[in-house]
Coordinates of N, CA and C in Angstrom, one line a residue:
M88 N -11.5 14.5 -2.1 CA -12.0 13.8 -1.2 C -12.1 13.8 0.2
T89 N -12.1 14.0 1.3 CA -12.4 13.7 2.2 C -11.8 12.4 3.4
I90 N -11.8 12.6 5.0 CA -12.1 12.0 5.8 C -12.1 13.4 7.2
T91 N -12.4 12.4 8.2 CA -12.3 13.1 9.5 C -12.0 12.5 10.2
T92 N -11.0 13.7 10.9 CA -10.0 13.0 12.1 C -10.9 12.5 14.0
K93 N -10.0 12.3 14.2 CA -10.9 12.0 15.5 C -11.5 13.6 16.2
D94 N -11.2 14.6 16.2 CA -11.6 16.0 16.4 C -12.3 16.6 15.5
G95 N -12.8 16.0 14.6 CA -13.9 16.0 13.6 C -13.8 17.4 12.5
T96 N -12.2 17.3 12.1 CA -11.4 18.4 11.1 C -11.7 17.5 10.3
K97 N -12.2 17.8 8.9 CA -12.4 17.1 8.4 C -10.9 17.6 7.0
M98 N -10.4 16.6 6.3 CA -9.1 16.6 5.8 C -8.8 16.0 4.5
Y99 N -8.8 17.1 3.7 CA -8.8 17.0 2.1 C -8.0 16.3 1.7
Y100 N -7.6 14.9 0.4 CA -6.4 14.4 0.4 C -7.5 14.0 -1.1
K101 N -6.3 13.8 -2.3 CA -6.1 13.4 -3.4 C -5.9 12.1 -3.4
D102 N -6.4 11.4 -4.0 CA -5.9 9.7 -4.4 C -5.9 8.8 -5.5
W103 N -4.8 9.3 -5.9 CA -4.8 9.1 -7.9 C -3.6 8.0 -8.1
G104 N -3.7 7.0 -8.7 CA -3.1 5.9 -9.5 C -4.0 4.2 -8.8
K105 N -2.5 3.5 -9.0 CA -2.9 2.2 -8.4 C -1.2 1.6 -8.0
G106 N -1.4 1.0 -6.7 CA 0.2 0.4 -7.0 C 0.5 0.7 -5.6
Q107 N 2.1 0.7 -5.3 CA 2.8 0.7 -3.9 C 2.3 2.3 -3.6
P108 N 1.6 3.1 -2.9 CA 1.2 3.9 -2.4 C 2.5 4.9 -1.5
V109 N 2.7 6.0 -2.4 CA 3.4 6.9 -2.3 C 2.5 8.2 -1.4
V110 N 3.2 8.7 -0.4 CA 1.5 9.6 0.8 C 3.0 11.5 0.5
F111 N 2.3 12.2 0.5 CA 3.2 13.1 0.1 C 2.0 14.1 0.9
S112 N 3.5 15.2 1.7 CA 3.2 16.1 3.0 C 3.3 16.9 2.9
H113 N 2.7 18.1 2.7 CA 3.4 19.1 2.3 C 4.0 20.4 3.5
G114 N 4.9 21.7 3.0 CA 5.0 22.7 4.3 C 4.0 23.7 3.7
W115 N 4.2 24.1 4.9 CA 4.0 25.5 5.1 C 3.8 26.4 4.1
P116 N 3.0 27.4 3.0 CA 1.9 27.3 3.5 C 0.9 27.1 1.9
L117 N 1.6 26.1 1.4 CA 1.4 24.8 0.6 C 0.1 23.7 0.7
S118 N -0.9 23.4 0.1 CA -1.7 22.4 -0.5 C -1.1 21.0 -1.0
A119 N -2.3 20.3 -1.2 CA -1.9 19.2 -1.6 C -0.9 19.2 -3.5
D120 N -2.3 20.6 -4.3 CA -1.5 20.3 -5.4 C -0.2 20.9 -5.5
A121 N 0.7 21.3 -4.3 CA 2.4 21.3 -4.5 C 2.5 19.8 -5.1
W122 N 2.1 18.9 -5.4 CA 3.0 17.2 -5.3 C 1.8 17.1 -6.4
E123 N 1.6 17.7 -7.4 CA 0.8 17.2 -8.3 C 1.8 16.9 -10.0
D124 N 2.7 17.4 -9.5 CA 3.6 17.3 -11.1 C 4.3 15.9 -10.6
Q125 N 4.8 15.4 -9.9 CA 5.3 14.5 -9.2 C 4.1 13.4 -8.9
M126 N 3.1 13.8 -8.8 CA 1.7 12.7 -8.9 C 1.4 12.6 -9.9
V127 N 1.8 12.3 -10.9 CA 0.9 12.4 -12.0 C 1.8 11.8 -13.1
F128 N 3.4 11.5 -12.9 CA 4.5 10.7 -13.5 C 4.4 9.1 -12.4
L129 N 4.3 9.8 -10.8 CA 4.5 8.4 -10.2 C 3.4 7.4 -10.2
A130 N 2.0 8.4 -10.9 CA 0.8 7.7 -10.7 C 0.6 7.2 -12.1
A131 N 1.9 7.7 -12.9 CA 1.6 7.1 -14.9 C 2.3 5.9 -14.6
H132 N 3.9 5.9 -13.7 CA 4.1 5.0 -13.5 C 4.1 3.7 -12.6
G133 N 3.4 3.6 -12.0 CA 2.3 2.6 -11.1 C 2.5 2.6 -9.8
Y134 N 2.4 3.6 -9.6 CA 2.4 4.1 -8.2 C 0.7 4.6 -7.7
R135 N 0.2 4.9 -6.8 CA -0.4 4.8 -6.0 C 0.0 6.5 -4.9
C136 N -1.0 8.0 -5.2 CA -0.7 9.1 -5.5 C -1.2 9.6 -4.2
I137 N -0.8 9.6 -3.3 CA -1.9 10.2 -1.9 C -1.0 11.5 -1.3
A138 N -2.1 12.4 -1.7 CA -1.4 13.9 -1.3 C -3.1 14.2 -0.4
H139 N -1.8 14.8 0.7 CA -3.6 16.0 1.8 C -3.7 17.2 1.7
D140 N -3.9 17.9 2.2 CA -4.4 19.4 2.7 C -4.0 19.0 4.5
R141 N -3.5 20.1 4.6 CA -3.1 19.3 6.3 C -4.1 20.4 7.2
R142 N -5.3 20.0 8.1 CA -5.1 21.1 9.1 C -4.7 22.3 8.6
G143 N -5.8 23.7 8.4 CA -5.4 24.9 8.4 C -4.8 25.6 7.4
H144 N -5.1 24.6 6.0 CA -4.3 24.6 5.2 C -5.3 24.3 3.6
G145 N -4.9 25.0 2.4 CA -6.0 24.4 1.2 C -7.5 24.1 1.6
R146 N -8.2 22.5 0.8 CA -9.3 22.5 0.7 C -9.5 21.6 2.9
S147 N -9.0 21.8 3.3 CA -8.8 21.1 4.6 C -10.2 21.8 5.6
N148 N -10.5 21.6 6.9 CA -11.5 22.7 7.8 C -9.5 23.7 8.2
Q149 N -10.1 24.6 8.7 CA -9.6 25.5 9.7 C -9.4 25.7 10.8
P150 N -9.4 25.1 11.6 CA -9.4 24.5 12.8 C -8.5 26.0 14.0
W151 N -8.8 26.7 15.0 CA -9.0 27.7 15.5 C -7.3 26.8 16.2
N152 N -7.8 25.7 17.0 CA -7.1 25.1 17.9 C -6.3 23.9 16.9
D153 N -5.1 23.2 17.2 CA -4.7 22.0 17.6 C -3.8 22.0 16.2
N154 N -2.8 23.1 15.8 CA -2.2 23.1 14.8 C -1.2 23.5 15.1
D155 N -0.9 21.8 15.9 CA 0.7 21.8 15.6 C 1.5 20.8 15.9
M156 N 2.5 20.2 15.4 CA 3.2 18.8 14.9 C 2.7 17.9 15.1
D157 N 2.0 17.7 16.6 CA 2.0 16.7 17.2 C 0.6 16.5 16.4
T158 N -0.6 17.0 16.1 CA -1.9 17.0 15.9 C -1.5 16.7 14.2
Y159 N -0.7 17.6 13.6 CA -0.6 17.4 11.9 C -0.2 15.2 11.8
A160 N 0.5 15.5 12.7 CA 1.2 13.5 12.8 C 0.4 12.6 13.3
D161 N -0.8 13.2 13.6 CA -2.2 12.4 14.2 C -2.8 12.3 12.8
D162 N -3.0 13.6 12.2 CA -4.2 13.3 11.0 C -3.4 12.4 10.1
L163 N -1.9 12.8 10.0 CA -1.6 11.8 8.9 C -1.7 10.3 8.9
A164 N -1.0 9.6 10.5 CA -2.1 8.6 10.7 C -2.8 8.0 10.1
A165 N -4.2 9.0 11.1 CA -5.7 9.0 10.2 C -5.5 8.5 8.9
L166 N -5.2 9.2 8.5 CA -4.9 9.0 6.7 C -4.8 8.2 6.3
V167 N -3.6 7.5 6.9 CA -3.1 6.2 6.8 C -3.7 5.1 6.5
E168 N -4.3 5.7 8.1 CA -5.1 4.0 9.0 C -6.4 4.1 8.4
T169 N -7.4 5.2 8.0 CA -8.7 4.8 6.8 C -8.6 5.2 5.5
L170 N -7.4 4.4 4.8 CA -7.1 4.3 3.2 C -6.1 3.4 3.2
D171 N -6.3 2.2 4.4 CA -5.5 0.7 4.4 C -4.4 1.1 4.0
L172 N -3.6 2.3 4.0 CA -2.1 1.7 3.0 C -1.2 1.1 4.1
K173 N -0.6 0.5 3.2 CA 0.3 -0.8 3.7 C 1.6 -0.4 2.5
N174 N 3.4 -0.7 3.7 CA 4.1 -0.2 2.6 C 4.7 0.6 1.9
A175 N 3.7 2.0 2.3 CA 3.9 3.1 1.8 C 5.3 3.7 2.1
I176 N 5.4 4.7 1.5 CA 6.4 5.7 1.2 C 6.0 6.8 1.2
H177 N 6.6 8.1 2.1 CA 6.3 9.4 2.3 C 6.9 10.4 2.4
I178 N 6.9 10.5 1.2 CA 7.5 12.2 1.1 C 7.0 13.8 1.7
G179 N 7.3 14.0 2.3 CA 7.7 15.5 2.6 C 8.3 16.2 2.1
H180 N 7.8 17.9 2.1 CA 8.7 18.9 2.1 C 8.2 20.4 3.3
S181 N 9.7 20.1 3.6 CA 9.9 21.5 4.9 C 9.0 21.1 6.4
A182 N 7.7 21.5 6.3 CA 7.1 21.2 8.1 C 6.2 19.7 7.5
G183 N 6.6 20.0 5.9 CA 5.5 18.4 5.9 C 6.4 17.2 6.3
A184 N 7.8 17.4 6.1 CA 8.8 16.2 5.9 C 9.2 15.7 7.9
A185 N 8.3 16.7 8.5 CA 8.6 16.0 9.9 C 7.9 15.9 10.7
K186 N 7.2 16.0 9.8 CA 5.4 15.2 10.3 C 5.3 13.5 10.8
S187 N 6.5 12.9 9.3 CA 6.2 11.4 9.2 C 6.6 10.9 10.4
P188 N 8.1 11.1 11.3 CA 9.2 10.7 12.6 C 7.8 11.0 13.1
A189 N 7.6 12.5 13.5 CA 6.8 13.1 14.9 C 6.2 12.4 15.3
T190 N 5.1 10.9 14.1 CA 4.4 10.8 14.6 C 3.7 9.4 15.7
S191 N 2.9 9.7 16.5 CA 3.6 7.8 17.2 C 2.4 6.8 16.5
D192 N 2.1 6.9 15.2 CA 1.4 5.9 15.1 C 1.8 4.8 14.4
A193 N 2.3 3.5 14.2 CA 3.5 2.4 14.1 C 3.1 2.4 12.6
T194 N 2.2 2.6 12.0 CA 2.0 2.2 11.1 C 3.1 3.0 9.6
V195 N 2.8 4.6 10.2 CA 3.5 5.3 9.3 C 4.4 5.3 9.7
R196 N 5.6 5.6 11.4 CA 6.5 5.9 11.1 C 7.5 4.6 10.9
S197 N 6.8 3.5 10.8 CA 7.7 2.3 10.6 C 8.1 2.4 8.3
A198 N 7.0 3.2 8.3 CA 6.9 3.6 6.2 C 8.1 4.2 6.1
S199 N 8.2 5.2 7.3 CA 9.2 6.5 7.7 C 10.3 6.5 6.3
P200 N 11.4 7.0 5.3 CA 12.1 6.7 4.6 C 13.4 7.2 5.3
K201 N 14.6 5.7 4.9 CA 15.1 5.6 5.9 C 16.3 6.9 5.0
P202 N 17.0 7.6 6.0 CA 18.4 8.9 5.1 C 19.6 7.8 4.1
C203 N 19.4 8.6 4.2 CA 20.8 8.2 2.6 C 21.5 8.6 3.6

C-alpha cells in the first residue's frame, strides 16, 4: 500500500493485524522488510503493525531532494495522520529511531516511547 506525502512522494507501507498500533521505522539503507519478524510476532499477539519504506528506500519513491531528517519526520507524521493512528507505539532502528522525536507533529511526538 502507499500514501502520497504533501510534496507528491509516494511512500510504501505494510499494515498487518488489528489492535494497538505499533509503527516501525527502519534505518539506512534498509526497508520495511527489516521488521518482518517482529511484525509477524506482534500481529499474531493482538497488535496492528505498520512499517514503511522511507523516501529514497525500498518501494517508496526515490526523490532527489528532501532526503533529510525533518522531511523523514514529516513523512512519518503523514503516515500516522493518514492511517488515523491513535495511542501508537513507535519503534525505530538507527536513523529510524531519530525520526519520531524529530517530528513536529504532536500526534507522533506524544506517541514516542519514553526512555527506560
